[in-house]
Amino acid sequence: MNHHPPSQVGRALTVVLGALPFTVITLLVFGHWPPLARWDQSVAARAAAYGAVRPNLVDFWQVIGAVVLPWTSRAVILVVAVYLWHRRARLLTIWLLVSAGAELGLVEAVQYIFTRAHPAQALVDADGWSYVSGHATAAFVMAGALGVVLPSVRGWRRRFRLLVLLPVIGVVWIASADRIALNVNYVSDVLGGWALGLAILTATSIGFGLRPGLRRRRRRTPSDGDGTAAPPRAAVIVNPIKVGDGVAFRRKVTRALEIRGYDEPLWLETREDDAGNAMAKQAIEYESDLVLVAGGDGTVRVVCSTLAHTGIPVGVIPAGTGNLLARNLHIPLDLDDALERILEGRDRRIDLVRVHGDQLDTDHFAVMAGLGLDAAIISDAPPHLKKQIGWTAYLVSAAKNINHPSVRVTLSLDDAEPIDRRVRTVVVGNVGMLQANIPLLPDARPDDGLLDVVVIAPRRVTQWPIVLWRLLTRTNRTDMYLERFTGRKVEIHAAVDVQRQLDGDPIGPGQFLSCEIEPGALTARVPKRR
């Protein structure tokens, strides 16, 4: 016996269900089902009688009909397709054009096959056939297409999507009402047009791997057939601002999970007001076997903080400017390589660092926290440059902040006596490598149960080359320019407010940071040892 993969069966079933309303309406119309036939005739008679004595109203609806022509809806789709092509959302662009082409061809085919005449008392001349309504079908496909597209385009806020979608939905109703008011189409012609539009969108969406909306979550129980366990489940948390072609990304990740036996993943997008906390909680409630997070270091930090001590493996897909945790866990920056190394990888328990300070709620970080120059560089890096040239934008900010003033700080490590220093920056790390493989903390390991601290304190600009040389050569000698410490807990008190950062995210100025290691708090999915 041949068994089709569950995903293929699900796609086929979805297509069948999408085409079912059109099939049912068509059978009822041409089977002359009495209730539907009486409804059609009753509405047509009332529209004809109402319009016969109100020529101004007929003229109004004619103007509306001229505006909401099927070609108008297709033109909107074409404009959006051009925009998406410019945004490099190639898959969505092709899907839109295919959907519009399918709408045009299928409307003509259905009208040619069924040759249903327009109502006898039509108030205006109408070409072609009545079933299905081309206006209703084209408007429905346009509205549905935009409903799929807008959530997938980065940079479109939710309320802006509604400002676009609500008028578009209104256009569907107006285009349909126009056909009925002018008595050009029966009510069933309009319903058939909507149903045909639904069938087109369902078939093309499934064909292109687009799955808008929510799906029903299955309980994780053994199957009734052979007693084997249900497929593992994954949640994917995405920062849409960091991921370029969201649909292509989604399709690639879904495919990578599917061929490794995972159930269809739960997709969650971060928001401007939530970098991933609520999404990680949803992933926990979903009882995920794996959580993939795609975004910048800030998104990764928030998700990892929420998933601390849950035992759920976290796989980091590099999608940001720094990608520091991914780099330190030896995850490739290329998407295809990263997916393969993560999904074929192993689970590794790594440490997290609990942190709090003035004007800062208790939080966690996985990479580094800093106070002073490094935080100022991160805060001043131009966002447009970060988007265009990546982490090298920090070099521009570093040059601008080269004369960042030093500050007096007091460091307390574990139970040792506090020490006072005048520094340019203090960095507390759970891992050691920066971009370009610069070993800021060469002895740091993500699972050693220790914090590594570096104090950088050149007095003059001319002393920076010495510091950089020592960093690049991993020199362990301690002097007045660069000192390193280790411990399980470190507290930093600054004499004045200075900039601070957590995993590459600026958190605002302050005078105090307290960091304490939490050994083995996070289960990370990392590449296998080679």
Coordinates of C-alpha atoms in Angstrom, one line a residue:
M1 CA 0.0 0.0 0.0
N2 CA 1.3 3.5 -0.9
H3 CA 1.2 6.1 1.8
H4 CA 1.3 9.7 0.9
P5 CA 3.1 12.1 3.3
P6 CA 0.7 13.8 5.7
S7 CA 1.6 17.2 4.3
Q8 CA 0.6 16.2 0.8
V9 CA -2.7 14.8 2.0
G10 CA -3.3 18.0 3.9
R11 CA -2.6 20.2 0.9
A12 CA -4.9 18.1 -1.3
L13 CA -7.7 18.2 1.3
T14 CA -7.3 22.0 1.7
V15 CA -7.6 22.5 -2.1
V16 CA -10.7 20.3 -2.1
L17 CA -12.3 22.2 0.7
G18 CA -11.4 25.5 -1.0
A19 CA -13.2 24.4 -4.2
L20 CA -16.2 22.9 -2.4
P21 CA -18.3 26.1 -2.0
F22 CA -18.0 26.8 -5.7
T23 CA -18.9 23.3 -6.6
V24 CA -22.0 23.4 -4.3
I25 CA -23.2 26.7 -5.6
T26 CA -22.8 25.7 -9.2
L27 CA -24.7 22.5 -8.6
L28 CA -27.5 24.4 -6.9
V29 CA -27.7 27.0 -9.6
F30 CA -27.8 24.7 -12.6
G31 CA -29.8 22.1 -10.7
H32 CA -32.5 24.8 -10.3
W33 CA -32.8 24.4 -6.6
P34 CA -36.1 26.1 -5.9
P35 CA -35.2 28.2 -2.8
L36 CA -32.1 29.7 -4.6
A37 CA -34.0 30.2 -7.9
R38 CA -36.9 32.0 -6.0
W39 CA -34.3 34.2 -4.2
D40 CA -32.6 35.1 -7.5
Q41 CA -35.9 36.0 -9.2
S42 CA -37.2 37.9 -6.3
V43 CA -34.1 40.1 -5.9
A44 CA -33.8 40.6 -9.6
A45 CA -37.5 41.7 -9.9
R46 CA -37.1 44.2 -7.0
A47 CA -33.9 45.6 -8.4
A48 CA -35.5 46.1 -11.8
A49 CA -38.6 47.8 -10.3
Y50 CA -36.6 50.0 -8.0
G51 CA -34.2 51.1 -10.8
A52 CA -36.9 51.7 -13.4
V53 CA -38.3 54.7 -11.4
R54 CA -34.9 56.0 -10.2
P55 CA -32.7 56.8 -13.2
N56 CA -30.3 58.9 -11.1
L57 CA -29.6 55.9 -8.9
V58 CA -29.0 53.8 -12.0
D59 CA -26.5 56.4 -13.2
F60 CA -24.8 56.3 -9.8
W61 CA -24.3 52.6 -9.9
Q62 CA -23.1 52.8 -13.5
V63 CA -20.3 55.1 -12.3
I64 CA -19.5 52.8 -9.5
G65 CA -19.4 49.9 -12.0
A66 CA -17.0 51.8 -14.2
V67 CA -14.6 52.3 -11.3
V68 CA -14.7 48.7 -9.9
L69 CA -14.2 46.9 -13.2
P70 CA -12.4 43.6 -13.0
W71 CA -9.5 45.2 -14.8
T72 CA -9.2 47.7 -11.9
S73 CA -8.7 44.9 -9.4
R74 CA -6.2 43.2 -11.7
A75 CA -4.4 46.6 -12.0
V76 CA -4.1 46.8 -8.2
I77 CA -2.6 43.3 -8.1
L78 CA -0.1 44.3 -10.8
V79 CA 0.9 47.4 -8.9
V80 CA 1.4 45.4 -5.7
A81 CA 3.3 42.8 -7.7
V82 CA 5.7 45.5 -9.0
Y83 CA 6.2 46.8 -5.4
L84 CA 6.9 43.3 -4.2
W85 CA 9.4 42.6 -7.0
H86 CA 11.2 45.8 -6.0
R87 CA 11.2 44.5 -2.4
R88 CA 12.8 41.3 -3.7
A89 CA 9.8 39.2 -2.6
R90 CA 10.0 37.2 -5.8
L91 CA 7.8 34.3 -4.7
L92 CA 4.9 36.6 -3.7
T93 CA 5.2 38.5 -6.9
I94 CA 4.9 35.4 -9.1
W95 CA 2.0 34.1 -6.9
L96 CA 0.1 37.3 -7.3
L97 CA 0.5 37.3 -11.1
V98 CA -0.5 33.6 -11.3
S99 CA -3.6 34.2 -9.2
A100 CA -4.7 37.2 -11.3
G101 CA -4.1 35.2 -14.5
A102 CA -6.0 32.2 -13.1
E103 CA -8.9 34.5 -12.2
L104 CA -9.1 36.0 -15.7
G105 CA -8.9 32.6 -17.4
L106 CA -11.3 30.7 -15.1
V107 CA -14.0 33.4 -15.2
E108 CA -14.0 33.2 -19.0
A109 CA -14.0 29.4 -18.9
V110 CA -16.9 29.1 -16.4
Q111 CA -19.0 31.6 -18.4
Y112 CA -18.3 29.8 -21.6
I113 CA -19.2 26.4 -20.1
F114 CA -22.4 27.4 -18.4
T115 CA -23.7 30.2 -20.7
R116 CA -26.2 31.6 -18.3
A117 CA -28.1 34.6 -19.6
H118 CA -28.2 37.9 -17.7
P119 CA -31.5 38.8 -15.9
A120 CA -34.1 39.7 -18.6
Q121 CA -34.8 43.1 -17.0
A122 CA -31.1 44.3 -16.7
L123 CA -31.0 48.0 -16.2
V124 CA -27.9 48.4 -18.4
D125 CA -26.4 46.5 -21.4
A126 CA -24.1 43.7 -20.3
D127 CA -21.8 41.6 -22.5
G128 CA -21.0 38.0 -22.0
W129 CA -22.7 35.6 -19.7
S130 CA -24.0 36.0 -16.2
Y131 CA -22.5 33.1 -14.3
V132 CA -20.1 33.8 -12.7
S133 CA -19.9 37.5 -11.9
G134 CA -16.5 38.7 -13.2
H135 CA -16.6 41.8 -11.0
A136 CA -17.2 39.8 -7.8
T137 CA -14.5 37.2 -8.6
A138 CA -11.8 39.8 -9.5
A139 CA -12.6 41.9 -6.4
F140 CA -12.5 38.8 -4.1
V141 CA -9.2 37.6 -5.5
M142 CA -7.7 41.1 -5.1
A143 CA -8.9 41.4 -1.5
G144 CA -7.8 37.8 -0.6
A145 CA -4.4 38.3 -2.3
L146 CA -3.7 41.4 -0.3
G147 CA -4.8 39.6 2.9
V148 CA -2.0 37.1 2.2
V149 CA 0.6 39.6 1.1
L150 CA 0.4 42.3 3.7
P151 CA 1.3 40.2 6.8
S152 CA 4.3 38.8 4.9
V153 CA 5.8 42.2 4.0
R154 CA 8.3 43.5 6.5
G155 CA 7.8 47.1 7.7
W156 CA 3.9 47.1 7.4
R157 CA 2.5 47.7 10.8
R158 CA -0.7 45.9 11.8
R159 CA -2.8 48.9 12.0
F160 CA -1.6 50.0 8.5
R161 CA -2.6 46.6 7.1
L162 CA -6.1 47.2 8.5
L163 CA -6.2 50.7 6.9
V164 CA -5.6 49.0 3.6
L165 CA -7.6 45.8 4.0
L166 CA -10.8 47.3 5.3
P167 CA -11.4 49.5 2.2
V168 CA -10.4 46.6 0.0
I169 CA -13.0 44.4 1.6
G170 CA -15.5 47.2 1.1
V171 CA -14.6 47.2 -2.6
V172 CA -15.7 43.5 -2.7
W173 CA -19.1 44.4 -1.3
I174 CA -19.5 47.5 -3.5
A175 CA -18.5 45.6 -6.7
S176 CA -20.9 42.9 -5.9
A177 CA -23.8 45.2 -4.8
D178 CA -23.3 47.1 -8.1
R179 CA -24.0 44.0 -10.2
I180 CA -27.1 43.2 -8.3
A181 CA -28.4 46.8 -8.1
L182 CA -28.0 47.2 -11.9
N183 CA -29.7 43.8 -12.3
V184 CA -26.8 42.6 -14.4
N185 CA -26.2 39.5 -12.2
Y186 CA -28.3 37.3 -10.0
V187 CA -27.3 36.9 -6.4
S188 CA -26.1 33.4 -7.1
D189 CA -23.8 34.8 -9.8
V190 CA -22.1 36.9 -7.2
L191 CA -21.9 34.1 -4.6
G192 CA -20.5 31.9 -7.3
G193 CA -17.9 34.6 -8.1
W194 CA -16.9 34.8 -4.4
A195 CA -16.6 31.0 -4.2
L196 CA -14.6 30.8 -7.4
G197 CA -12.2 33.5 -6.0
L198 CA -11.8 31.4 -2.9
A199 CA -11.0 28.3 -4.9
I200 CA -8.4 30.2 -6.9
L201 CA -6.7 31.6 -3.9
T202 CA -6.7 28.3 -2.0
A203 CA -5.2 26.4 -5.0
T204 CA -2.5 28.9 -5.8
S205 CA -1.6 29.5 -2.1
I206 CA -1.1 25.8 -1.6
G207 CA 0.7 25.4 -4.9
F208 CA 3.2 28.1 -3.9
G209 CA 3.5 26.9 -0.3
L210 CA 1.7 29.9 1.3
R211 CA -0.4 29.0 4.3
P212 CA -2.0 32.1 5.7
G213 CA -4.0 32.1 8.9
L214 CA -4.0 29.8 11.9
R215 CA -4.2 26.0 11.7
R216 CA -5.7 23.7 14.2
R217 CA -3.1 22.3 16.6
R218 CA -3.1 18.6 17.1
R219 CA -2.7 16.9 20.5
R220 CA 0.5 15.1 20.8
T221 CA -0.7 11.6 21.2
P222 CA 0.3 8.3 19.6
S223 CA -1.4 7.6 16.4
D224 CA -4.3 5.2 16.5
G225 CA -2.8 3.1 13.7
D226 CA 0.5 1.7 14.6
G227 CA 1.1 3.2 18.1
T228 CA 4.0 5.3 16.9
A229 CA 4.5 8.8 18.3
A230 CA 3.2 11.9 16.6
P231 CA 5.7 13.9 14.6
P232 CA 7.8 16.4 16.5
R233 CA 6.6 20.0 16.5
A234 CA 8.6 23.1 16.0
A235 CA 7.8 26.8 16.6
V236 CA 9.5 29.5 14.5
I237 CA 9.8 32.9 16.0
V238 CA 10.6 35.6 13.3
N239 CA 11.5 39.2 13.5
P240 CA 9.9 40.3 10.2
I241 CA 12.1 43.5 10.1
K242 CA 15.2 41.3 10.0
V243 CA 14.0 38.7 7.5
G244 CA 14.0 40.0 3.9
D245 CA 11.7 37.9 1.7
G246 CA 9.5 36.5 4.5
V247 CA 7.5 34.1 2.3
A248 CA 10.6 32.6 0.7
F249 CA 12.2 32.3 4.1
R250 CA 9.0 30.6 5.5
R251 CA 8.8 28.2 2.6
K252 CA 12.5 27.2 3.0
V253 CA 12.3 26.7 6.7
T254 CA 9.0 24.7 6.5
R255 CA 10.5 22.5 3.8
A256 CA 13.6 21.9 5.8
L257 CA 11.5 20.8 8.8
E258 CA 9.1 18.8 6.7
I259 CA 11.8 16.6 5.2
R260 CA 13.1 15.8 8.6
G261 CA 9.7 14.6 9.8
Y262 CA 8.5 17.6 11.7
D263 CA 4.8 18.6 11.8
E264 CA 3.8 21.9 10.1
P265 CA 5.5 24.5 12.3
L266 CA 3.8 27.2 14.4
W267 CA 4.8 30.6 13.0
L268 CA 5.1 33.6 15.3
E269 CA 6.2 37.1 14.4
T270 CA 7.6 39.6 16.8
R271 CA 6.1 43.0 17.2
E272 CA 7.4 46.5 17.7
D273 CA 6.2 46.4 21.3
D274 CA 7.3 42.8 22.0
A275 CA 10.7 41.5 20.8
G276 CA 9.7 37.8 21.4
N277 CA 8.6 37.3 25.0
A278 CA 4.9 36.5 24.2
M279 CA 5.9 34.5 21.2
A280 CA 8.2 32.3 23.2
K281 CA 5.5 31.8 25.8
Q282 CA 3.2 30.6 23.0
A283 CA 5.9 28.2 21.8
I284 CA 6.0 26.8 25.3
E285 CA 2.3 26.4 25.5
Y286 CA 2.4 24.7 22.1
E287 CA 4.7 22.0 23.7
S288 CA 7.3 22.6 21.0
D289 CA 10.1 20.1 20.6
L290 CA 12.3 22.8 19.0
V291 CA 12.1 26.5 18.8
L292 CA 13.8 28.3 15.9
V293 CA 14.4 32.0 16.3
A294 CA 15.3 34.3 13.4
G295 CA 16.2 37.8 14.1
G296 CA 18.9 40.1 15.6
D297 CA 20.7 39.5 18.8
G298 CA 18.0 41.4 20.7
T299 CA 15.3 39.0 19.5
V300 CA 17.4 36.0 20.3
R301 CA 18.2 37.3 23.8
V302 CA 14.5 37.8 24.6
V303 CA 13.4 34.4 23.3
C304 CA 16.3 32.6 25.1
S305 CA 15.5 34.5 28.3
T306 CA 11.9 33.3 28.2
L307 CA 12.9 29.7 27.3
A308 CA 15.4 29.5 30.1
H309 CA 15.1 26.4 32.3
T310 CA 12.3 24.9 30.1
G311 CA 14.6 22.3 28.4
I312 CA 13.2 23.2 25.0
P313 CA 16.0 23.4 22.4
V314 CA 16.6 26.7 20.8
G315 CA 18.1 26.9 17.3
V316 CA 19.3 30.4 16.3
I317 CA 19.0 31.3 12.6
P318 CA 21.2 34.2 11.9
A319 CA 19.2 37.2 10.5
G320 CA 20.6 40.3 12.3
T321 CA 23.5 42.6 12.2
G322 CA 25.8 41.0 14.8
N323 CA 24.5 37.4 15.1
L324 CA 26.9 37.0 18.0
L325 CA 25.3 34.0 19.7
A326 CA 25.1 32.2 16.4
R327 CA 28.8 33.0 15.6
N328 CA 29.9 31.7 19.1
L329 CA 27.9 28.5 18.7
H330 CA 29.5 28.0 15.2
I331 CA 26.2 28.3 13.3
P332 CA 26.8 29.3 9.7
L333 CA 25.5 32.7 8.6
D334 CA 24.1 31.2 5.4
L335 CA 20.4 30.2 5.8
D336 CA 20.6 26.9 4.0
D337 CA 23.8 25.9 5.9
A338 CA 22.4 27.1 9.2
L339 CA 19.2 25.1 8.8
E340 CA 21.1 21.9 8.0
R341 CA 23.6 22.3 10.8
I342 CA 20.8 23.1 13.3
L343 CA 18.3 20.5 12.3
E344 CA 21.0 17.8 12.0
G345 CA 22.7 19.1 15.2
R346 CA 22.8 18.2 18.8
D347 CA 21.5 19.7 22.0
R348 CA 24.0 21.5 24.3
R349 CA 23.3 23.1 27.7
I350 CA 24.7 26.6 27.8
D351 CA 24.8 29.2 30.5
L352 CA 22.7 32.4 30.7
V353 CA 23.4 35.4 32.7
R354 CA 20.8 37.0 35.0
V355 CA 21.2 40.8 35.0
H356 CA 19.5 43.8 36.6
G357 CA 20.3 47.4 37.3
D358 CA 18.9 50.9 37.7
Q359 CA 16.0 51.6 35.3
L360 CA 16.2 47.9 34.3
D361 CA 14.0 45.0 35.2
T362 CA 15.6 41.6 35.9
D363 CA 16.5 40.1 32.6
H364 CA 18.9 37.6 31.0
F365 CA 21.6 37.8 28.3
A366 CA 23.4 35.1 26.4
V367 CA 26.3 36.9 24.9
M368 CA 27.6 40.1 26.5
A369 CA 26.6 43.1 28.5
G370 CA 28.6 46.3 28.4
L371 CA 28.9 49.7 30.1
G372 CA 30.7 52.6 28.5
L373 CA 32.3 52.9 25.1
D374 CA 30.9 49.6 23.6
A375 CA 27.4 50.6 24.5
A376 CA 27.9 54.0 23.0
I377 CA 29.1 52.5 19.7
I378 CA 26.1 50.3 19.6
S379 CA 23.7 53.1 20.4
D380 CA 25.2 55.5 17.7
A381 CA 25.5 53.0 14.8
P382 CA 23.3 54.5 12.1
P383 CA 20.3 52.1 11.4
H384 CA 20.4 52.7 7.7
L385 CA 24.1 51.7 7.6
K386 CA 23.4 48.6 9.6
K387 CA 20.8 47.6 7.1
Q388 CA 23.0 48.3 4.1
I389 CA 26.5 47.1 5.2
G390 CA 25.8 45.0 8.3
W391 CA 28.1 44.9 11.3
T392 CA 30.7 47.2 9.6
A393 CA 28.4 50.1 10.5
Y394 CA 29.7 49.7 14.0
L395 CA 33.2 50.7 12.7
V396 CA 31.7 54.1 11.6
S397 CA 30.2 54.5 15.1
A398 CA 33.5 53.5 16.7
A399 CA 35.4 56.1 14.8
K400 CA 32.9 58.7 15.9
N401 CA 33.2 57.6 19.6
I402 CA 37.0 57.1 19.7
N403 CA 37.3 59.9 22.2
H404 CA 34.5 58.6 24.4
P405 CA 35.3 59.9 27.9
S406 CA 36.5 57.5 30.6
V407 CA 34.5 56.9 33.7
R408 CA 35.3 55.9 37.3
V409 CA 33.8 52.5 38.1
T410 CA 33.8 50.1 41.1
L411 CA 33.9 46.3 40.2
S412 CA 32.8 43.7 42.7
L413 CA 33.5 40.1 41.7
D414 CA 32.0 37.3 43.9
D415 CA 33.3 37.8 47.5
A416 CA 36.5 39.6 46.6
E417 CA 37.3 43.1 47.6
P418 CA 35.9 45.8 45.2
I419 CA 38.4 47.4 42.9
D420 CA 38.3 50.9 41.5
R421 CA 39.2 51.8 37.9
R422 CA 38.9 54.6 35.4
V423 CA 37.8 52.9 32.3
R424 CA 36.6 53.4 28.7
T425 CA 34.4 50.3 28.8
V426 CA 33.6 47.2 30.9
V427 CA 32.2 44.1 29.1
V428 CA 30.8 41.1 30.9
G429 CA 30.6 38.0 28.6
N430 CA 29.2 34.6 28.5
V431 CA 31.0 34.0 25.2
G432 CA 34.1 35.6 23.8
M433 CA 34.0 36.3 20.0
L434 CA 32.9 39.5 18.3
Q435 CA 32.3 40.1 14.6
A436 CA 35.3 39.4 12.3
N437 CA 36.4 36.8 14.9
I438 CA 37.8 39.4 17.2
P439 CA 38.5 37.5 20.5
L440 CA 37.4 40.0 23.1
L441 CA 37.2 37.4 25.8
P442 CA 39.4 34.5 24.5
D443 CA 38.9 32.2 27.5
A444 CA 35.1 32.6 27.7
R445 CA 33.0 29.4 27.1
P446 CA 29.2 29.3 27.0
D447 CA 29.0 26.3 29.3
D448 CA 31.9 26.8 31.8
G449 CA 29.7 28.3 34.6
L450 CA 31.8 31.5 34.7
L451 CA 31.5 35.1 33.7
D452 CA 34.4 36.6 31.9
V453 CA 35.0 40.4 32.4
V454 CA 37.3 42.7 30.4
V455 CA 38.2 46.2 31.5
I456 CA 39.5 48.4 28.7
A457 CA 41.1 51.7 29.8
P458 CA 43.5 53.4 27.4
R459 CA 44.3 56.9 28.6
R460 CA 44.8 58.4 25.1
V461 CA 43.8 57.8 21.5
T462 CA 47.3 56.8 20.7
Q463 CA 47.1 53.9 23.0
W464 CA 44.2 52.2 21.2
P465 CA 46.5 50.4 18.7
I466 CA 48.2 48.7 21.7
V467 CA 44.8 47.5 23.0
L468 CA 43.7 46.3 19.6
W469 CA 46.9 44.4 19.1
R470 CA 46.5 42.7 22.4
L471 CA 42.9 41.7 21.6
L472 CA 43.8 40.3 18.1
T473 CA 46.8 38.4 19.4
R474 CA 44.9 37.1 22.5
T475 CA 47.6 38.4 24.8
N476 CA 46.8 37.5 28.4
R477 CA 49.2 40.0 30.0
T478 CA 47.4 42.4 32.4
D479 CA 48.4 46.0 32.4
M480 CA 46.8 49.4 32.8
Y481 CA 45.2 49.3 29.3
L482 CA 43.4 46.0 29.5
E483 CA 42.5 43.7 32.4
R484 CA 40.5 40.5 32.5
F485 CA 38.7 38.8 35.4
T486 CA 36.4 35.8 35.9
G487 CA 33.7 35.1 38.5
R488 CA 30.2 33.9 39.0
K489 CA 28.8 37.3 39.9
V490 CA 30.0 40.8 39.0
E491 CA 28.6 44.2 40.0
I492 CA 29.6 47.4 38.3
H493 CA 29.0 50.8 39.8
A494 CA 29.8 53.9 37.7
A495 CA 30.3 57.3 39.1
V496 CA 28.0 58.9 36.4
D497 CA 25.3 57.7 34.0
V498 CA 26.8 55.9 31.0
Q499 CA 25.4 54.0 28.1
R500 CA 24.7 50.3 28.6
Q501 CA 23.9 47.4 26.3
L502 CA 22.7 43.8 26.5
D503 CA 23.6 41.5 23.6
G504 CA 23.9 44.4 21.2
D505 CA 20.7 46.1 22.3
P506 CA 21.1 49.5 23.9
I507 CA 19.2 49.7 27.2
G508 CA 19.7 53.3 28.1
P509 CA 22.1 55.1 30.4
G510 CA 22.6 54.1 34.0
Q511 CA 25.2 53.7 36.8
F512 CA 24.7 50.1 37.8
L513 CA 24.7 46.6 36.4
S514 CA 24.7 43.3 38.3
C515 CA 25.4 40.1 36.4
E516 CA 25.2 36.5 37.8
I517 CA 25.7 33.3 35.9
E518 CA 23.0 30.7 35.6
P519 CA 24.8 27.5 34.6
G520 CA 23.1 25.3 32.0
A521 CA 20.0 27.4 31.9
L522 CA 19.4 27.1 28.2
T523 CA 19.3 24.2 25.8
A524 CA 20.8 25.3 22.5
R525 CA 20.6 23.3 19.3
V526 CA 24.2 23.5 17.9
P527 CA 26.1 21.8 15.0
K528 CA 27.5 18.4 15.7
R529 CA 31.2 18.1 16.5
R530 CA 33.4 17.4 13.6

